[in-house]
């Protein structure tokens, strides 16, 4: 099983070699670097982007809980589906609340 | 060195990796670029009137997006498992148990690239565009996880080779009529069978997952005005190919040939020639089938790219949070109910 990761390592090595080669030969398209010392500007909607990250975090944790349930769904049967409903109901209420309050307006 | 891994296996994996790179990615990338510059409906609608410069291509950022996408190729199977001599040979570089999650992990890593590109770019709004791109990518990756959960439930495994081999059969389309006892089926409908592909078992999941893959990799029409050449273009080409490979593996039966399971093909060929040659021919047929499907999905992406106008950022995020997310939850429940009521029809 561990031997499978050898393939991953080889592909990583090839991808890194390709990237290094591209970087070395210079893939410049004329845009150039920003002038030294210039301060990057503040994003106009920083709170909205923070919100996106927080929403993603909550949603991803929910997805993390769904996957083990999905893996053992065949043995869980109908009680398992009811358990998932009990899990998704507060999640759905939360998403509906966010929707109504306009938090999902970008 | 990992225990039990000899030089021979290292060489085998290296050759396989280079073959995958050589054929699947590098050979298809020029094809993609040739299709892009053709006229007509395939021509992408990318007016250069308003381009926000989000980072030069001589920075590290595009490569940060390129490397994870290239690594995702490792788990995609381009052929089945064949009995060669006395052992099984799987036409895949790395047959990881959690292959599907491996691809998602790499996609999430790719979200760093636009952030760095925006940080280093010229222009007052490049950082904002970069952060918005990252927010879009992680939103769509999370939605993708839910959209593909149906496939995971049906095939019961995260291993892409298992998902691919599970699609190597067919099912009767109207079997639900007799399971739910809705009446008697006319005899001529009983032989209607569909391949066991993800797109037939999860049609809604296919549309959702395809849209999420386009959004997570910022493919048109869910992209933002960015540098369209240089290393970004190379990363986009590779993303197109990898998206196509992933969609093919999950929904279009990967390397399988519809209505012709692997054993049938090998048996039919073995009756004409030796079994070794039959296996080799079958390998070739399966790899060709996989390539044909990947090219078809690449064509589909380019067609969508030329057909649909670019969506505004708030429309893109609305699509993810207000449309795809509820639909993918509904798809999950419907799939669960269907599996409970119809039993295991696969």
Coordinates of C-alpha atoms in Angstrom, one line a residue:
Chain A
X1 CA 0.0 0.0 0.0
X2 CA 2.8 2.4 0.9
X3 CA 4.4 1.5 -2.4
X4 CA 1.6 3.3 -4.2
X5 CA 3.0 6.6 -3.0
X6 CA 6.1 6.0 -4.9
X7 CA 4.1 7.0 -8.0
X8 CA 3.0 10.1 -6.3
X9 CA 6.6 11.0 -5.4
X10 CA 7.7 10.4 -9.0
X11 CA 5.0 12.6 -10.4
X12 CA 5.8 15.3 -7.8
X13 CA 9.4 15.2 -8.9
X14 CA 8.5 15.5 -12.6
X15 CA 6.0 18.3 -11.9
X16 CA 8.6 20.2 -9.8
X17 CA 11.2 19.6 -12.5
X18 CA 8.9 21.0 -15.1
X19 CA 8.0 24.0 -12.9
X20 CA 11.7 24.6 -12.2
X21 CA 12.5 24.4 -15.8
X22 CA 9.8 26.8 -16.8
X23 CA 10.9 29.2 -14.1
X24 CA 14.5 29.0 -15.2
X25 CA 13.8 29.5 -18.9
X26 CA 11.6 32.5 -17.9
X27 CA 8.0 32.4 -18.8
X28 CA 7.7 36.2 -18.7
X29 CA 4.9 37.7 -20.8
X30 CA 5.9 41.3 -20.2
X31 CA 3.9 42.1 -17.2
X32 CA 6.9 42.4 -14.9
X33 CA 7.1 42.8 -11.2
X34 CA 5.4 45.5 -9.2
X35 CA 7.8 48.4 -8.3
X36 CA 9.9 47.7 -5.2
X37 CA 8.6 49.2 -2.0
X38 CA 5.0 49.6 -3.1
X39 CA 2.5 48.6 -0.5
X40 CA -0.2 46.2 -1.7
X41 CA -3.6 48.0 -1.5
X42 CA -6.3 47.0 0.9
X43 CA -9.0 44.8 -0.7
X44 CA -12.2 46.6 -1.1
X45 CA -14.4 44.0 0.5
X46 CA -12.2 42.3 3.0
X47 CA -15.1 41.3 5.3
X48 CA -16.8 39.6 2.5
X49 CA -13.8 37.5 1.7
X50 CA -13.3 36.6 5.4
X51 CA -16.9 35.5 5.3
X52 CA -16.3 33.3 2.4
X53 CA -13.5 31.6 4.2
X54 CA -15.6 31.0 7.3
X55 CA -18.5 29.7 5.3
X56 CA -16.2 27.3 3.5
X57 CA -14.9 26.1 6.9
X58 CA -18.4 25.4 8.2
X59 CA -19.4 23.7 5.0
X60 CA -16.3 21.7 4.7
X61 CA -16.7 20.3 8.2
X62 CA -20.2 19.3 7.3
X63 CA -18.9 17.5 4.2
X64 CA -16.3 15.8 6.4
X65 CA -19.1 14.4 8.5
X66 CA -21.1 13.4 5.4
X67 CA -18.3 11.2 3.9
X68 CA -18.0 8.6 6.7
X69 CA -21.8 8.4 6.8
X70 CA -21.9 7.9 3.0
X71 CA -19.2 5.2 3.3
X72 CA -21.2 3.1 5.7
X73 CA -24.6 4.0 4.3
X74 CA -25.4 0.5 3.1
X75 CA -25.2 -0.9 6.6
X76 CA -26.9 2.0 8.3
X77 CA -30.1 1.9 6.2
X78 CA -33.1 4.0 7.0
X79 CA -32.1 4.9 10.6
X80 CA -28.9 6.3 9.1
X81 CA -30.8 8.5 6.7
X82 CA -32.9 9.8 9.6
X83 CA -29.6 10.5 11.5
X84 CA -28.3 12.5 8.5
X85 CA -31.6 14.5 8.4
X86 CA -31.1 15.3 12.0
X87 CA -27.6 16.5 11.2
X88 CA -28.5 18.5 8.1
X89 CA -31.6 20.1 9.6
X90 CA -29.7 22.6 11.9
X91 CA -27.2 23.1 9.0
X92 CA -30.1 23.9 6.6
X93 CA -31.6 26.3 9.2
X94 CA -28.2 28.0 9.5
X95 CA -27.9 28.4 5.7
X96 CA -31.5 29.6 5.4
X97 CA -30.8 32.2 8.1
X98 CA -27.6 33.4 6.4
X99 CA -29.5 33.6 3.1
X100 CA -32.3 35.7 4.6
X101 CA -29.9 37.9 6.4
X102 CA -28.1 38.6 3.1
X103 CA -24.8 37.1 4.2
X104 CA -24.7 35.2 0.9
X105 CA -24.8 38.4 -1.2
X106 CA -21.5 39.0 -2.8
Chain B
X1 CA 13.8 2.9 0.2
X2 CA 10.3 1.7 1.1
X3 CA 10.3 -1.9 2.2
X4 CA 9.6 -4.4 -0.5
X5 CA 10.0 -1.8 -3.3
X6 CA 12.8 -2.8 -5.6
X7 CA 14.5 -1.1 -8.5
X8 CA 12.3 -2.9 -10.9
X9 CA 9.1 -1.5 -9.4
X10 CA 10.7 2.0 -9.3
X11 CA 11.4 1.8 -13.0
X12 CA 7.9 0.5 -13.8
X13 CA 6.3 3.4 -11.9
X14 CA 8.6 5.9 -13.5
X15 CA 7.8 4.6 -17.0
X16 CA 4.1 4.6 -16.3
X17 CA 4.3 8.1 -15.0
X18 CA 6.1 9.4 -18.0
X19 CA 3.7 7.6 -20.2
X20 CA 0.8 9.2 -18.5
X21 CA 2.4 12.6 -18.7
X22 CA 3.5 12.1 -22.3
X23 CA 0.2 10.9 -23.7
X24 CA -2.6 12.1 -21.5
X25 CA -1.4 15.6 -20.6
X26 CA 1.3 16.8 -23.0
X27 CA -0.3 15.3 -26.1
X28 CA -3.7 16.6 -25.3
X29 CA -2.6 20.0 -24.3
X30 CA -1.5 21.0 -27.8
X31 CA -4.8 19.6 -29.0
X32 CA -6.6 21.9 -26.6
X33 CA -4.6 24.9 -27.7
X34 CA -5.3 24.1 -31.4
X35 CA -9.0 23.9 -30.7
X36 CA -8.9 27.1 -28.8
X37 CA -7.6 29.2 -31.7
X38 CA -10.1 27.7 -34.2
X39 CA -12.8 30.0 -35.4
X40 CA -16.5 29.7 -34.9
X41 CA -18.3 28.4 -31.9
X42 CA -15.2 27.0 -30.3
X43 CA -13.5 30.4 -30.3
X44 CA -13.2 31.6 -26.7
X45 CA -14.9 34.9 -25.9
X46 CA -12.0 36.6 -24.2
X47 CA -11.9 40.3 -25.1
X48 CA -8.8 41.9 -23.8
X49 CA -10.7 45.2 -23.2
X50 CA -10.7 45.0 -19.5
X51 CA -7.9 42.8 -18.1
X52 CA -6.8 43.2 -14.5
X53 CA -3.2 42.4 -14.3
X54 CA -3.0 39.8 -11.6
X55 CA 0.6 39.0 -11.5
X56 CA 3.3 38.4 -14.1
X57 CA 4.0 35.0 -15.3
X58 CA 7.6 35.2 -14.2
X59 CA 6.6 34.8 -10.6
X60 CA 6.2 31.7 -8.6
X61 CA 2.4 31.9 -8.4
X62 CA 1.3 30.2 -11.7
X63 CA 3.7 27.3 -10.9
X64 CA 2.1 26.9 -7.5
X65 CA -1.1 26.3 -9.4
X66 CA 0.5 24.1 -12.0
X67 CA 2.2 21.6 -9.7
X68 CA -0.9 20.3 -7.8
X69 CA -2.9 20.0 -11.0
X70 CA -0.1 17.9 -12.6
X71 CA 0.1 15.7 -9.4
X72 CA -3.6 15.0 -9.7
X73 CA -2.9 12.9 -12.8
X74 CA -1.2 10.3 -10.6
X75 CA -4.5 8.7 -9.4
X76 CA -6.5 8.7 -12.6
X77 CA -6.8 5.2 -14.1
X78 CA -6.4 5.0 -17.8
X79 CA -7.0 1.3 -18.0
X80 CA -8.3 -1.5 -15.9
X81 CA -6.6 -4.3 -14.0
X82 CA -5.3 -7.1 -16.2
X83 CA -3.9 -10.5 -15.3
X84 CA -0.4 -10.5 -16.9
X85 CA 1.4 -13.7 -16.2
X86 CA 0.7 -14.4 -12.6
X87 CA 0.0 -10.9 -11.2
X88 CA -2.4 -8.1 -11.7
X89 CA -1.3 -4.9 -13.5
X90 CA -3.4 -1.8 -13.0
X91 CA -3.0 0.9 -15.6
X92 CA -2.7 3.7 -13.0
X93 CA 0.3 5.4 -11.6
X94 CA -0.8 5.4 -7.9
X95 CA -3.8 3.4 -6.8
X96 CA -4.4 5.3 -3.5
X97 CA -7.2 4.1 -1.3
X98 CA -8.5 7.6 -0.9
X99 CA -7.8 8.7 -4.5
X100 CA -10.9 10.9 -4.8
X101 CA -10.0 12.9 -1.7
X102 CA -6.4 13.1 -2.9
X103 CA -7.7 15.0 -6.0
X104 CA -9.8 17.4 -3.8
X105 CA -6.8 18.0 -1.5
X106 CA -4.7 19.0 -4.5
X107 CA -7.4 21.2 -5.9
X108 CA -7.6 23.0 -2.5
X109 CA -3.9 23.5 -2.6
X110 CA -4.2 25.2 -5.9
X111 CA -6.2 28.0 -4.3
X112 CA -3.0 29.5 -3.1
X113 CA -1.9 30.4 -6.6
X114 CA -4.3 33.3 -7.3
X115 CA -3.7 34.8 -3.9
X116 CA 0.0 35.0 -4.5
X117 CA -0.5 36.2 -8.0
X118 CA -2.8 38.9 -6.8
X119 CA -0.3 39.9 -4.1
X120 CA 2.5 40.3 -6.5
X121 CA 0.6 41.8 -9.3
X122 CA 0.4 45.3 -10.7
X123 CA -2.7 47.4 -10.4
X124 CA -4.8 48.6 -7.5
X125 CA -7.3 45.8 -7.5
X126 CA -5.1 42.8 -8.3
X127 CA -5.1 41.7 -4.6
X128 CA -8.8 42.0 -4.4
X129 CA -9.2 39.9 -7.6
X130 CA -6.7 37.4 -6.2
X131 CA -8.6 37.0 -2.9
X132 CA -11.9 36.8 -4.7
X133 CA -10.5 34.0 -6.9
X134 CA -9.4 32.1 -3.9
X135 CA -12.8 32.5 -2.2
X136 CA -14.4 31.2 -5.4
X137 CA -12.1 28.3 -5.6
X138 CA -12.6 27.1 -2.1
X139 CA -16.4 27.6 -2.2
X140 CA -16.6 25.5 -5.3
X141 CA -14.3 22.8 -3.9
X142 CA -16.5 22.4 -0.9
X143 CA -19.6 22.2 -3.1
X144 CA -17.8 19.7 -5.3
X145 CA -17.3 17.5 -2.2
X146 CA -21.0 17.4 -1.6
X147 CA -21.8 16.9 -5.3
X148 CA -19.6 13.8 -5.6
X149 CA -20.9 12.3 -2.4
X150 CA -23.6 10.6 -4.4
X151 CA -21.1 8.8 -6.5
X152 CA -19.2 7.8 -3.4
X153 CA -22.4 6.4 -1.9
X154 CA -23.2 4.4 -5.0
X155 CA -19.8 2.9 -5.7
X156 CA -18.8 2.6 -2.1
X157 CA -15.2 3.5 -2.5
X158 CA -12.9 6.5 -2.8
X159 CA -10.4 4.4 -4.9
X160 CA -10.7 5.7 -8.5
X161 CA -9.8 2.2 -9.8
X162 CA -12.8 0.7 -7.9
X163 CA -15.1 3.5 -9.2
X164 CA -13.9 2.8 -12.7
X165 CA -14.3 -1.0 -12.6
X166 CA -17.7 -0.6 -11.0
X167 CA -18.8 1.1 -14.2
X168 CA -17.8 -1.8 -16.3
X169 CA -21.3 -3.3 -16.4
X170 CA -24.8 -2.3 -17.3
X171 CA -28.1 -2.1 -15.5
X172 CA -31.7 -2.5 -16.6
X173 CA -33.2 1.0 -16.9
X174 CA -36.8 0.0 -15.9
X175 CA -35.9 -2.3 -13.0
X176 CA -37.5 0.2 -10.7
X177 CA -40.9 -0.6 -12.1
X178 CA -40.8 -4.2 -10.8
X179 CA -39.0 -3.4 -7.6
X180 CA -41.6 -0.8 -6.6
X181 CA -44.3 -3.0 -8.1
X182 CA -45.7 -0.2 -10.3
X183 CA -47.1 -2.7 -12.7
X184 CA -46.0 -5.2 -15.4
X185 CA -43.3 -4.1 -17.8
X186 CA -43.9 -4.7 -21.5
X187 CA -41.5 -7.3 -22.7
X188 CA -39.7 -5.1 -25.2
X189 CA -38.7 -2.6 -22.4
X190 CA -37.1 -5.3 -20.3
X191 CA -33.9 -5.5 -22.4
X192 CA -33.3 -1.7 -22.3
X193 CA -30.0 -1.4 -20.4
X194 CA -27.7 1.5 -19.7
X195 CA -24.0 1.3 -18.9
X196 CA -23.3 1.6 -15.3
X197 CA -21.8 5.0 -15.7
X198 CA -22.0 7.8 -13.2
X199 CA -23.8 10.1 -15.6
X200 CA -26.7 7.7 -15.8
X201 CA -26.8 6.8 -12.1
X202 CA -26.3 10.4 -11.0
X203 CA -27.4 12.8 -13.8
X204 CA -27.9 15.7 -11.4
X205 CA -24.6 14.9 -9.7
X206 CA -22.9 15.1 -13.1
X207 CA -24.2 18.5 -13.9
X208 CA -23.4 19.8 -10.3
X209 CA -19.9 18.2 -10.2
X210 CA -19.0 19.5 -13.7
X211 CA -20.1 23.0 -12.8
X212 CA -18.2 22.8 -9.5
X213 CA -15.0 21.6 -11.3
X214 CA -15.3 24.5 -13.7
X215 CA -15.7 26.9 -10.8
X216 CA -13.0 25.5 -8.6
X217 CA -10.5 25.7 -11.4
X218 CA -11.7 29.0 -12.6
X219 CA -12.6 27.7 -16.1
X220 CA -14.8 29.8 -18.3
X221 CA -17.6 30.9 -17.9
X222 CA -16.8 31.0 -14.2
X223 CA -13.5 32.8 -14.5
X224 CA -12.3 36.3 -14.0
X225 CA -10.3 38.4 -16.5
X226 CA -6.7 37.2 -16.1
X227 CA -3.6 37.0 -18.0
X228 CA -4.3 34.7 -20.8
X229 CA -0.8 33.7 -21.9
X230 CA 2.4 32.6 -20.4
X231 CA 2.5 30.2 -17.5
X232 CA -1.1 30.9 -16.6
X233 CA -2.2 29.6 -20.0
X234 CA -0.1 26.4 -19.5
X235 CA -1.8 25.9 -16.1
X236 CA -5.2 26.5 -17.7
X237 CA -4.5 23.9 -20.4
X238 CA -3.4 21.3 -17.9
X239 CA -6.5 22.1 -15.7
X240 CA -8.7 21.5 -18.7
X241 CA -7.2 18.1 -19.3
X242 CA -7.3 17.1 -15.7
X243 CA -10.9 18.2 -15.2
X244 CA -11.8 16.1 -18.3
X245 CA -9.9 13.1 -16.9
X246 CA -11.7 13.4 -13.6
X247 CA -15.1 13.8 -15.1
X248 CA -14.4 10.8 -17.3
X249 CA -13.3 8.7 -14.4
X250 CA -16.3 9.5 -12.2
X251 CA -19.2 9.9 -14.6
X252 CA -18.3 8.5 -18.1
X253 CA -17.1 5.1 -17.1
X254 CA -13.4 5.9 -17.3
X255 CA -11.7 3.3 -19.5
X256 CA -14.8 1.1 -19.9
X257 CA -16.4 0.3 -23.2
X258 CA -20.2 0.4 -23.0
X259 CA -21.9 -3.0 -23.0
X260 CA -18.6 -4.8 -23.4
X261 CA -17.2 -5.8 -20.0
X262 CA -13.5 -6.5 -19.8
X263 CA -13.9 -10.2 -19.5
X264 CA -16.1 -10.4 -22.6
X265 CA -13.5 -8.5 -24.6
X266 CA -10.6 -10.6 -23.4
X267 CA -12.6 -13.9 -24.0
X268 CA -13.6 -12.8 -27.4
X269 CA -10.1 -11.8 -28.4
X270 CA -8.5 -14.9 -26.8
X271 CA -10.6 -17.1 -29.0
X272 CA -8.9 -15.6 -32.0
X273 CA -5.4 -15.4 -30.7
X274 CA -3.3 -16.0 -27.6
X275 CA -4.5 -14.8 -24.3
X276 CA -1.4 -12.6 -23.9
X277 CA -2.1 -10.8 -27.1
X278 CA -5.8 -10.6 -26.1
X279 CA -4.9 -8.9 -22.9
X280 CA -2.6 -6.4 -24.6
X281 CA -5.3 -5.6 -27.2
X282 CA -7.8 -5.1 -24.5
X283 CA -5.4 -2.7 -22.7
X284 CA -5.1 -0.8 -25.9
X285 CA -8.8 -0.6 -26.4
X286 CA -9.5 0.5 -22.9
X287 CA -6.8 3.2 -23.1
X288 CA -8.2 4.4 -26.4
X289 CA -11.6 4.5 -24.9
X290 CA -10.4 6.6 -22.0
X291 CA -8.6 9.0 -24.3
X292 CA -11.6 9.3 -26.6
X293 CA -13.8 10.2 -23.6
X294 CA -11.3 12.7 -22.2
X295 CA -11.1 14.4 -25.6
X296 CA -14.9 14.5 -25.7
X297 CA -15.1 16.3 -22.3
X298 CA -12.3 18.7 -23.3
X299 CA -14.4 19.5 -26.4
X300 CA -17.4 20.0 -24.1
X301 CA -15.5 22.4 -21.9
X302 CA -14.3 24.4 -25.0
X303 CA -17.8 24.5 -26.4
X304 CA -19.1 25.9 -23.1
X305 CA -16.2 28.3 -23.0
X306 CA -17.2 29.7 -26.4
X307 CA -20.9 29.6 -25.9
X308 CA -21.5 31.2 -22.6
X309 CA -20.5 34.7 -21.5
X310 CA -18.4 35.2 -18.5
X311 CA -20.4 35.4 -15.2
X312 CA -20.0 38.3 -12.9
X313 CA -18.3 37.5 -9.6
X314 CA -21.5 37.9 -7.5
X315 CA -23.3 35.7 -10.0
X316 CA -20.6 33.1 -9.7
X317 CA -20.8 33.0 -5.9
X318 CA -24.6 33.0 -6.0
X319 CA -24.5 30.0 -8.3
X320 CA -22.3 28.1 -5.8
X321 CA -24.0 29.0 -2.5
X322 CA -27.6 29.4 -3.5
X323 CA -28.0 26.9 -6.3
X324 CA -25.4 24.2 -6.3
X325 CA -25.2 23.7 -2.5
X326 CA -28.9 23.1 -1.9
X327 CA -29.2 21.0 -5.0
X328 CA -26.2 18.9 -4.0
X329 CA -27.8 18.3 -0.6
X330 CA -31.1 17.4 -2.3
X331 CA -29.2 15.1 -4.6
X332 CA -27.6 13.4 -1.6
X333 CA -31.0 12.7 0.0
X334 CA -32.6 11.5 -3.2
X335 CA -29.7 9.2 -3.8
X336 CA -30.0 7.8 -0.3
X337 CA -33.7 7.3 -0.7
X338 CA -33.3 5.7 -4.1
X339 CA -30.7 3.3 -2.7
X340 CA -32.9 2.3 0.2
X341 CA -36.0 1.8 -1.9
X342 CA -34.5 0.3 -5.0
X343 CA -31.8 -1.8 -3.3
X344 CA -28.5 -2.5 -4.9
X345 CA -29.2 -2.4 -8.7
X346 CA -25.5 -1.9 -9.7

